[in-house]
Coordinates of C-alpha atoms and ligand atoms in Angstrom, one line a residue:
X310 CA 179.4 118.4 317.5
X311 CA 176.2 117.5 315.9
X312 CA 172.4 118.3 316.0
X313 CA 169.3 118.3 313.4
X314 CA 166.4 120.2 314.4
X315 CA 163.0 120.9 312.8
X316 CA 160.6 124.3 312.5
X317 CA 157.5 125.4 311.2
X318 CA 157.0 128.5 309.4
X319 CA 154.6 131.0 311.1
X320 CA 151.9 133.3 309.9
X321 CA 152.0 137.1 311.1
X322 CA 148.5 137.8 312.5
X323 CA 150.4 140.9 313.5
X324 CA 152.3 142.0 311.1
X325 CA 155.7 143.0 311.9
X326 CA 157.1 145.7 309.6
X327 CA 159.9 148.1 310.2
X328 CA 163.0 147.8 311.9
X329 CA 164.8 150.0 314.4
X330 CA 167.8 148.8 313.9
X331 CA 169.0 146.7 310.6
X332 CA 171.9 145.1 312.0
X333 CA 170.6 143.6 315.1
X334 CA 167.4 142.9 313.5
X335 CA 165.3 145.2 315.9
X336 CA 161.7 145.6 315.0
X337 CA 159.2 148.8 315.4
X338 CA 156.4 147.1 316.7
X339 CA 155.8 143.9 318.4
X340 CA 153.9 141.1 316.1
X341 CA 152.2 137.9 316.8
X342 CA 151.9 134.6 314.7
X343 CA 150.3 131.4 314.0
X344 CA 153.1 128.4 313.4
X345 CA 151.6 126.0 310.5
X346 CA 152.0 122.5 310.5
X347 CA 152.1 122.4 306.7
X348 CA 155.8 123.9 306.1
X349 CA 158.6 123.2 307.7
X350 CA 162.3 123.1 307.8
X351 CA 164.9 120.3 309.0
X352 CA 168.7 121.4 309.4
X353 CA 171.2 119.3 310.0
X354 CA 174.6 121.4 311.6
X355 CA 178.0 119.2 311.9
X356 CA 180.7 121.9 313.6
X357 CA 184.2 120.4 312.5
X358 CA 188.0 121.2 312.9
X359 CA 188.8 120.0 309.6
X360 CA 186.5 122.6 307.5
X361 CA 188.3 125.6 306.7
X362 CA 184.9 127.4 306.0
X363 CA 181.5 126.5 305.8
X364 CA 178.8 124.7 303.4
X365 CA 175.7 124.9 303.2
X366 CA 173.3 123.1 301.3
X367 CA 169.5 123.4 300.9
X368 CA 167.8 120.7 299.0
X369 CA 170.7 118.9 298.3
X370 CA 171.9 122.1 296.4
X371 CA 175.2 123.7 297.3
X372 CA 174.2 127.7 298.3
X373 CA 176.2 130.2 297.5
X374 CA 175.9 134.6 296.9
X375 CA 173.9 136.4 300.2
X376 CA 172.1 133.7 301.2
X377 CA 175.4 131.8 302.2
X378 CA 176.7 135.1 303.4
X379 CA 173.7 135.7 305.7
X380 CA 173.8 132.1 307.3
X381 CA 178.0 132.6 307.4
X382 CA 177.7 135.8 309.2
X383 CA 174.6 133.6 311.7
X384 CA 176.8 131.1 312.2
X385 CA 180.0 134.0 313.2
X386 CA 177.6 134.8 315.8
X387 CA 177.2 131.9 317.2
X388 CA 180.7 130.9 317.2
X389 CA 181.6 134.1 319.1
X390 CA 179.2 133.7 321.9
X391 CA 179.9 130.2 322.2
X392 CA 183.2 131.1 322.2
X393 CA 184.9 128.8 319.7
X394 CA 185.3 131.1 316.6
X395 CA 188.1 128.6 314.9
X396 CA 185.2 126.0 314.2
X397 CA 183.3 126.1 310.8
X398 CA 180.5 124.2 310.1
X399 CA 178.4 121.9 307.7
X400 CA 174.8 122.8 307.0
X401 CA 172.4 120.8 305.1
X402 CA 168.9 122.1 305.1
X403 CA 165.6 120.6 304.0
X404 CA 163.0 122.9 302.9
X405 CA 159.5 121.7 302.9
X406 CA 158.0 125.0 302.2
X407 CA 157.0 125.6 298.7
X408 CA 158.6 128.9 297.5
X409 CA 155.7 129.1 295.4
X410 CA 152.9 129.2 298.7
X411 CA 154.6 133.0 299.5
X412 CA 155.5 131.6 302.9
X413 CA 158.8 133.4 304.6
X414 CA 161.2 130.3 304.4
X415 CA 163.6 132.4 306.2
X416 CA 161.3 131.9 309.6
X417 CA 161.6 127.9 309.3
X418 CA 165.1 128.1 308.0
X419 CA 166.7 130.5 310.6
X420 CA 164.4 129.0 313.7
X421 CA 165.8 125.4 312.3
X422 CA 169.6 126.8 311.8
X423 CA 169.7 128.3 315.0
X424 CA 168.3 125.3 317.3
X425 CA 170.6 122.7 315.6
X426 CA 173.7 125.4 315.7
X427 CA 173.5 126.6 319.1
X428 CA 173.0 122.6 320.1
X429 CA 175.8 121.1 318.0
X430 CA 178.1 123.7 319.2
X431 CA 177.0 123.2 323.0
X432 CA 175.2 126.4 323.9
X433 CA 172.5 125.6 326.1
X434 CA 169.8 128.2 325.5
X435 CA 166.1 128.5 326.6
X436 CA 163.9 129.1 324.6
X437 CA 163.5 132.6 324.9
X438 CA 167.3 132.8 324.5
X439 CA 166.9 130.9 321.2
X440 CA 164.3 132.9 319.6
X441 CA 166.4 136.1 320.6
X442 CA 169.4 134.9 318.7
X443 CA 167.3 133.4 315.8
X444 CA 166.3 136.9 316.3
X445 CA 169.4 138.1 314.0
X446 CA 169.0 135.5 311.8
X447 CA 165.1 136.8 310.7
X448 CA 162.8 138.4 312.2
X449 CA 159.8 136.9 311.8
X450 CA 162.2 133.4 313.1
X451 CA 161.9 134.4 316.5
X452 CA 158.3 133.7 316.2
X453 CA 158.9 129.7 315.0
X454 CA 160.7 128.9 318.2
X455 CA 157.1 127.7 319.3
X456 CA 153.6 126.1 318.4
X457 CA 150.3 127.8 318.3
X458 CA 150.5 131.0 318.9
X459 CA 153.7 133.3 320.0
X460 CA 154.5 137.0 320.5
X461 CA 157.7 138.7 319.3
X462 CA 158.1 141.1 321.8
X463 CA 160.0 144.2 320.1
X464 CA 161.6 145.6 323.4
X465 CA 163.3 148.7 324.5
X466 CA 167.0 148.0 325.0
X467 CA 169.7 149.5 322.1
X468 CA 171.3 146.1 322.2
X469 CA 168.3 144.0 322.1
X470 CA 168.3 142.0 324.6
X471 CA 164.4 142.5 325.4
X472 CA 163.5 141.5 321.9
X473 CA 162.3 138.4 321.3
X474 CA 159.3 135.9 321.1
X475 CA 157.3 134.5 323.8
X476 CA 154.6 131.6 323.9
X477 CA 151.0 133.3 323.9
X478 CA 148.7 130.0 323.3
X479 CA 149.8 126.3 322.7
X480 CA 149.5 124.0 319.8
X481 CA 146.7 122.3 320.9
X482 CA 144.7 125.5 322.5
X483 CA 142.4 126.1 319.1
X484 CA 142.7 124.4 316.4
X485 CA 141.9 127.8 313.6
X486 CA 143.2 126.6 310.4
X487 CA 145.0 128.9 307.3
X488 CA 144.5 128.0 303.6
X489 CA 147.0 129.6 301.3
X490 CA 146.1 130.3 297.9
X491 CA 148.9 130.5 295.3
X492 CA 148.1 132.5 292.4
X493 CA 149.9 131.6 289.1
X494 CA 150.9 135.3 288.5
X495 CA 153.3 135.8 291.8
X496 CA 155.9 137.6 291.1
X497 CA 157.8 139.3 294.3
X498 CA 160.1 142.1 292.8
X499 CA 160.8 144.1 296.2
X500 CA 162.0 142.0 298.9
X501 CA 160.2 141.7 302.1
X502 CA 163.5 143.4 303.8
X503 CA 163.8 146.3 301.1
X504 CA 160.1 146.9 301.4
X505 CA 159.5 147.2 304.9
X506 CA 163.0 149.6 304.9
X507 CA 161.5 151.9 302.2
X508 CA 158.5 152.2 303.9
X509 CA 159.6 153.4 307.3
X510 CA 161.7 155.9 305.7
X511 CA 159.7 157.3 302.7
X512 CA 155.5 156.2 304.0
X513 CA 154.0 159.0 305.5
X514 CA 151.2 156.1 306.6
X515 CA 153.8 154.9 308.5
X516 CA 153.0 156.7 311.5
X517 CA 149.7 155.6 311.3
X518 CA 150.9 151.8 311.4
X519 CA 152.9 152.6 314.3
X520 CA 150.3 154.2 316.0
X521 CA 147.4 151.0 315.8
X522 CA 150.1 148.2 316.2
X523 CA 149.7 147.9 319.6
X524 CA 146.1 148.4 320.2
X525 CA 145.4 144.9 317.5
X526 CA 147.8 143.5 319.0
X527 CA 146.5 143.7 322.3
X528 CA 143.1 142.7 321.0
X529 CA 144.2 140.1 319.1
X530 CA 145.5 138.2 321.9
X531 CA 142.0 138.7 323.8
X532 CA 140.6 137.4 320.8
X533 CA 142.8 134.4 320.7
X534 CA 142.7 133.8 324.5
X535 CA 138.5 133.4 324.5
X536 CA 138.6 131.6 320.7
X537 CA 136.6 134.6 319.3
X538 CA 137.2 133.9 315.6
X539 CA 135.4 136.8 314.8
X540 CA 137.0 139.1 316.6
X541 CA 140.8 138.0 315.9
X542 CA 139.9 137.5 312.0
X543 CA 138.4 141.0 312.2
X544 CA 142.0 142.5 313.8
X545 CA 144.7 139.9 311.3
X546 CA 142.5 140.8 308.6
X547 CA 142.9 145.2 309.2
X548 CA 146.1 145.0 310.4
X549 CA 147.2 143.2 307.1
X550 CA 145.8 146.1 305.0
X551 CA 147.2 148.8 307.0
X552 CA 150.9 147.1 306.4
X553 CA 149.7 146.7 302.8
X554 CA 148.5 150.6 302.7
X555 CA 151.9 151.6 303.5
X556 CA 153.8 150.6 300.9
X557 CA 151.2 152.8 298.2
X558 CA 152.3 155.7 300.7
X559 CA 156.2 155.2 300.0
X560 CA 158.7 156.8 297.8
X561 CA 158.7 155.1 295.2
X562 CA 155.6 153.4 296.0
X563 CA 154.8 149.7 295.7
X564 CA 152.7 146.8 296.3
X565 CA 152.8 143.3 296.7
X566 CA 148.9 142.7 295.7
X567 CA 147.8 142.0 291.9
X568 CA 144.7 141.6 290.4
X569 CA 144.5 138.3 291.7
X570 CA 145.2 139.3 295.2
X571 CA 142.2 141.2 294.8
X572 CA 140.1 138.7 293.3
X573 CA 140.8 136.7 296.4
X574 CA 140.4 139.7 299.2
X575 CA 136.6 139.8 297.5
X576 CA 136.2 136.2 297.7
X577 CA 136.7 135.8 301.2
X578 CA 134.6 139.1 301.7
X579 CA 131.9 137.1 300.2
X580 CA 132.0 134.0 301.4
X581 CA 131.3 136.0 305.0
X582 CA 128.6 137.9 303.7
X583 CA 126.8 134.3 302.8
X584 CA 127.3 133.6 307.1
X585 CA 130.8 131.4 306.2
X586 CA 133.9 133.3 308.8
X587 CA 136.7 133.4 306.8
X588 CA 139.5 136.2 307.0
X589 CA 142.2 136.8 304.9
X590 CA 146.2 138.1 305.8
X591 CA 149.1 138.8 303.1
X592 CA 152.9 138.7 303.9
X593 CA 155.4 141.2 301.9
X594 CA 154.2 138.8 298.2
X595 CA 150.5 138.6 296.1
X596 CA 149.1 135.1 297.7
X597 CA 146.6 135.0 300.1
X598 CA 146.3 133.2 303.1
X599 CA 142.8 132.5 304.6
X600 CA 141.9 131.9 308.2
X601 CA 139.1 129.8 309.0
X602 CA 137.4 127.4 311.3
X603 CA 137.4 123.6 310.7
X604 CA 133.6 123.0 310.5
X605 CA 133.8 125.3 307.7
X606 CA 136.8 123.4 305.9
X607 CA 135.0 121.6 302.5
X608 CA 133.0 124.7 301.5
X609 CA 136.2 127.5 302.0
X610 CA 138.7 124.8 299.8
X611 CA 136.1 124.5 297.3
X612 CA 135.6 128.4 297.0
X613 CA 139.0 129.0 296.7
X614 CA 140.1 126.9 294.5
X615 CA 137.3 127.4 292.0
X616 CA 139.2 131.5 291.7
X617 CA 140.5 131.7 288.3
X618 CA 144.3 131.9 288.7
X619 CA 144.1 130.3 292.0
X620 CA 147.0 127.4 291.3
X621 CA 147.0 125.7 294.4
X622 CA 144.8 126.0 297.7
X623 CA 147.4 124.3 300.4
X624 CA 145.7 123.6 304.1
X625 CA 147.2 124.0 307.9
X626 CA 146.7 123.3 311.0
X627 CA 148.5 125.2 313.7
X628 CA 152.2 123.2 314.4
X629 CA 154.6 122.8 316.6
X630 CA 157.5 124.9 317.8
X631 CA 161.0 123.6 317.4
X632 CA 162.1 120.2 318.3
X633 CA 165.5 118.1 318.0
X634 CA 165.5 114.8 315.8
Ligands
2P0_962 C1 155.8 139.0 309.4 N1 157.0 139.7 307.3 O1 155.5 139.5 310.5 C2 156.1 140.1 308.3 C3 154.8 140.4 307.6 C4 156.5 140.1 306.0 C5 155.2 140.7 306.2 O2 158.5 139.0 308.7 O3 164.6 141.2 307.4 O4 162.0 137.7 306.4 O5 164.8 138.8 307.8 O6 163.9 140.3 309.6 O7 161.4 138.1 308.8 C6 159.2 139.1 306.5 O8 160.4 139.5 306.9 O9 162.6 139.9 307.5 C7 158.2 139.3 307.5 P1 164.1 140.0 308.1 P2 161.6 138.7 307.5 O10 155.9 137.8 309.1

């Protein structure tokens, strides 16, 4: 009762950023993603009779506090609909996403943990099955399930059972690359979970949020469907600041940006005012990740890395969805 699996982290286009419901993980909006091929996660799950409870590792590093609590009460889950809640489990996790590039680890790490779970314990799931599980894992998970480009539908249902993520555009359909710049001074002090709760009960901009979600998002996929880079830089890039505006509208307010953030915003700003597309998006943390086209590659590395405070420019292609090893 054994299985490894791999994902790729994702990056929101579409920002998704509320919740209707905390427990089951049910979002306010539906959001849509790029998976990278630069970050990913590799889980190995060993189901046993002889474990009286579970361990995790990530990195070789036992886990313990509410991170092991989260995957303990995942993995609860998963006994009980496989129906064999007397089985605990080993978990050893390799993380190749840099904490330090502001990318989600919990959308690799859950995708990967629920693929090799649900597989080692002998659930056989499609995909859409998957990433609704995963679903209660993460959130943004569901999205890592597949390559390219994929949809987190946010559904209707109480028990959400109509929420989760669906293939929009493979792998291999356009190859649109993200740089993420890591700035030296990140320091994350509300989490991504904490912020997007404070904000949907405290932001009167929430409204506002809710209101345009679905309008870029059905643009965005018209965007991404005819390659128009303009066009789907132009929606990721204003639908990241609305998320971002937000948080300055909550009680207390907050945001994720420093002065470094901005220093990068302006940078990409300017490299398109001198004719080179380049967008940028930001996740619930202060680095910036930049959208651009391969032709332009040399010129939009070499622009962001010469920002001062600018640590680390990393590069990605679009990646692949999950797959077993
Ligand atoms: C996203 N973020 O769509 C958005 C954009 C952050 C900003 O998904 O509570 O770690 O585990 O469902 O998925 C980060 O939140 O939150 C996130 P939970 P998650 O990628």
């Amino acid at each position: 009762m054994k299985a490894t699996a791999k994902a790729h982290t994702n990056i929101a286009l579409i920002k998704y950023w509320g919740k209707r419901n905390e427990s089951l993980i049910l979002p306010t909006n539906s959001s849509l993603s790029l998976t990278l091929d630069g970050f990913h996660t590799t889980t190995m799950v060993e189901f046993r009779e002889d474990l009286p409870v579970d361990h995790f590792t990530i990195n070789d590093e036992v886990v313990s506090g509410e991170s092991y609590s989260r995957v303990r009460e995942f993995l609860d889950l998963i006994r009980q609909t496989a129906g064999k809640t007397d089985l605990y489990a080993d978990v050893h996790s390799i993380n190749n996403v840099p904490t330090a590039a502001g990318f989600a680890s919990s959308a690799s790490g859950f995708a990967a943990l629920a693929a090799a779970a649900t597989k080692a314990i002998g659930l056989p799931l499609s995909d859409q099955e998957l990433s609704r599980i995963t679903r209660q894992g993460s959130g943004s998970a569901t999205r890592s399930i597949y390559g390219g480009f994929a949809e987190w539908q946010m559904g209707e249902h109480l028990d959400g059972s109509d929420s989760y993520a669906v293939p929009v555009a493979a792998q291999d359909h356009w190859d649109i690359r993200v740089a993420a710049v890591v700035l030296s001074d990140a320091v994350k002090n509300v989490s991504s979970r904490e912020g997007m709760k404070r904000t949907v009960e405290t932001s009167p901009f929430y409204d506002g949020w809710l209101r345009s979600a679905a309008g870029d998002l059905e643009q965005i996929k018209e965007g991404i469907m005819t390659r128009d880079f303009e066009k789907t830089g132009q929606i990721a890039e204003a639908n990241c600041l609305k998320m971002h505006a937000t948080t300055l509208g909550a009680s207390p307010p907050f945001t994720y940006w420093t002065d470094r953030t901005v220093d990068v915003m302006q940078t990409v700003q300017a490299m398109r005012a001198k004719g080179i597309p380049a967008f940028f998006t930001i996740d619930a943390g202060p680095n910036v990740k930049v959208l651009y086209l391969p032709e332009n590659e040399k010129t939009v590395e070499k622009t962001l890395r010469d920002i001062p405070g600018a640590e680390d420019v990393i590069l990605s292609k679009s990646g692949q969805g999950v797959s077993f090893l």
